[in-house]
mmCIF file of C-alpha atoms in Angstrom:
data_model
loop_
_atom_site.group_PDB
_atom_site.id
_atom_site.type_symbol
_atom_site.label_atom_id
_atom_site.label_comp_id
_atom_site.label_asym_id
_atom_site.label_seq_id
_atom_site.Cartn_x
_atom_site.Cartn_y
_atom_site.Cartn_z
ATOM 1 C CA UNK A 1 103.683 216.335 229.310
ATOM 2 C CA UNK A 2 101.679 214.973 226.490
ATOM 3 C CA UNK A 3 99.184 212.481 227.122
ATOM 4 C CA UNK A 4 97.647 209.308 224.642
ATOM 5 C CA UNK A 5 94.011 209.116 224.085
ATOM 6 C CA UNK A 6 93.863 205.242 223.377
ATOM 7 C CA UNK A 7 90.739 203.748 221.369
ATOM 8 C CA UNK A 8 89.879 200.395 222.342
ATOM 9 C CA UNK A 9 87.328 198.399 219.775
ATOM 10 C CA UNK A 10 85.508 195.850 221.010
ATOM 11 C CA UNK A 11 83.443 193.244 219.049
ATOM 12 C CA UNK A 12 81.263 190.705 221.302
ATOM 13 C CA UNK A 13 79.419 188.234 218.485
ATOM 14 C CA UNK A 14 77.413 190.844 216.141
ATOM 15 C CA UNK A 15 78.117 193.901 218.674
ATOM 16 C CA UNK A 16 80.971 196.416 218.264
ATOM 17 C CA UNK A 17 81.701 199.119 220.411
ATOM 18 C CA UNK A 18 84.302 201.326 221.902
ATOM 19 C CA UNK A 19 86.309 202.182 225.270
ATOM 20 C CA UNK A 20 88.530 205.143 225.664
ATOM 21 C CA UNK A 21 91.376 205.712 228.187
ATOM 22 C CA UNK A 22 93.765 208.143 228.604
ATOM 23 C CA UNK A 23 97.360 207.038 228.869
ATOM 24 C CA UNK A 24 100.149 209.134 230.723
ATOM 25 C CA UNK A 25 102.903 207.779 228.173
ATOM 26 C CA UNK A 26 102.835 205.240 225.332
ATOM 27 C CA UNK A 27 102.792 201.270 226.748
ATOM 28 C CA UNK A 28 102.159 198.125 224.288
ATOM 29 C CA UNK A 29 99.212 197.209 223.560
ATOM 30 C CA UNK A 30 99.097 194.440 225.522
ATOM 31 C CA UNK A 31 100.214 196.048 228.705
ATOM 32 C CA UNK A 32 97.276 199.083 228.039
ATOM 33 C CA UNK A 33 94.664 196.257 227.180
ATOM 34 C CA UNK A 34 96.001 194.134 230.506
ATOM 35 C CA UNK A 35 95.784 197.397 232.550
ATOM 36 C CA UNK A 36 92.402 198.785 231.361
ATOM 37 C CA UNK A 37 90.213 195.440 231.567
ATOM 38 C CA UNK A 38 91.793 194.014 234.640
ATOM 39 C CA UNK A 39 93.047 191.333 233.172
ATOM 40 C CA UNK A 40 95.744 188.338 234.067
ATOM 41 C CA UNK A 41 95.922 186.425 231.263
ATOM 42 C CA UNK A 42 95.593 187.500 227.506
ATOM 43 C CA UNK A 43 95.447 185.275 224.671
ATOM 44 C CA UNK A 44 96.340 186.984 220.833
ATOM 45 C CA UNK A 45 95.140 186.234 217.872
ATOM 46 C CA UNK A 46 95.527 188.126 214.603
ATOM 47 C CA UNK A 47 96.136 191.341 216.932
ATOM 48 C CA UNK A 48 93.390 190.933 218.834
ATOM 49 C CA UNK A 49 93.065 189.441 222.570
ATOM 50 C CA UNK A 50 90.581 188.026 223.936
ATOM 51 C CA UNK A 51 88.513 189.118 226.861
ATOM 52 C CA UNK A 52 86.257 186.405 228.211
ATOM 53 C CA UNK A 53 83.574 186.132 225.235
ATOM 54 C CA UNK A 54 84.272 189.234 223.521
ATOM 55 C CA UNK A 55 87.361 190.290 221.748
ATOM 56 C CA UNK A 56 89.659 193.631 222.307
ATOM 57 C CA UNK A 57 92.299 195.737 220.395
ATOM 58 C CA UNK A 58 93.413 199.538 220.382
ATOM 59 C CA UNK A 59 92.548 200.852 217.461
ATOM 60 C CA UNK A 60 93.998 204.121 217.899
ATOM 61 C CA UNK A 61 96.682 206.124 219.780
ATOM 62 C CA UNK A 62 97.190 209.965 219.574
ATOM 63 C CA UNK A 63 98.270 212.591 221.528
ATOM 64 C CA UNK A 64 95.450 214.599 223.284
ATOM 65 C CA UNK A 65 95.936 218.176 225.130
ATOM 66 C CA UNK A 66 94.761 219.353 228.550
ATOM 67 C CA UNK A 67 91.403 220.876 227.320
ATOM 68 C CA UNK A 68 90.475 218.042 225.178
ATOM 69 C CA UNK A 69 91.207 215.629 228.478
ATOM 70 C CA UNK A 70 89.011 218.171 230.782
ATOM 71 C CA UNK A 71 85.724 217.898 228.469
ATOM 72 C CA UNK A 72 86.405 214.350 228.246
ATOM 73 C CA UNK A 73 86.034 213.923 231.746
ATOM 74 C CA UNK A 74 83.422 216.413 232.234
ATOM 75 C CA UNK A 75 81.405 214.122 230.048
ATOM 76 C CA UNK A 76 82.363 210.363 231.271
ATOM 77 C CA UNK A 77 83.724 209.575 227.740
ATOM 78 C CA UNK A 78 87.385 208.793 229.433
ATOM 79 C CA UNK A 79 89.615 209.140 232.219
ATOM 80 C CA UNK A 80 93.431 209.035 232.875
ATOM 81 C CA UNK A 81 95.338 205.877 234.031
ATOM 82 C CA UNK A 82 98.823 205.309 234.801
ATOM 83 C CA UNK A 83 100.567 202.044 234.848
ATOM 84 C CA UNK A 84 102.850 201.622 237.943
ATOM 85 C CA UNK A 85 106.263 199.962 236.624
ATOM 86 C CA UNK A 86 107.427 197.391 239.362
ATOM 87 C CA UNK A 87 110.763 197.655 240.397
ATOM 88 C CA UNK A 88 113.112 194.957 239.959
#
């Protein structure tokens, strides 16, 4: 099954940095964002959301293979996630 390495950029007043997260399928952006951060309420603006002081988008999405995911974990860089889908 192939996997999505998501990017997440991150500006906080001068400061930019990044967040990585490994996706079992492809979700919107808001969902991933909503999932990753722990968050209930997003606002949007321009494509961006914000998250408390700081704002958040994904910046990238690609597909990422088994050995690429290993080393990734072997070096705390990123880890996989699944979002649960409630039932109706």
């Amino acid at each position: 099954m192939s996997k999505n390495l998501i990017t997440f950029e991150i500006r906080d007043g001068e400061n930019e940095y990044r967040d990585y997260g490994i996706y079992d399928k492809k979700y919107s952006d808001e969902k991933i964002i909503r999932h990753f951060y722990g968050l209930d309420n997003l606002e949007e603006e321009n494509g961006w959301y914000w998250r408390d002081t700081s704002v958040v988008r994904i910046s990238s999405s690609n597909c990422i293979d088994d050995d690429k995911i290993k080393t990734m974990r072997e070096y705390g860089i990123a880890y996989e996630h699944n979002i649960e889908e409630k039932a109706c």
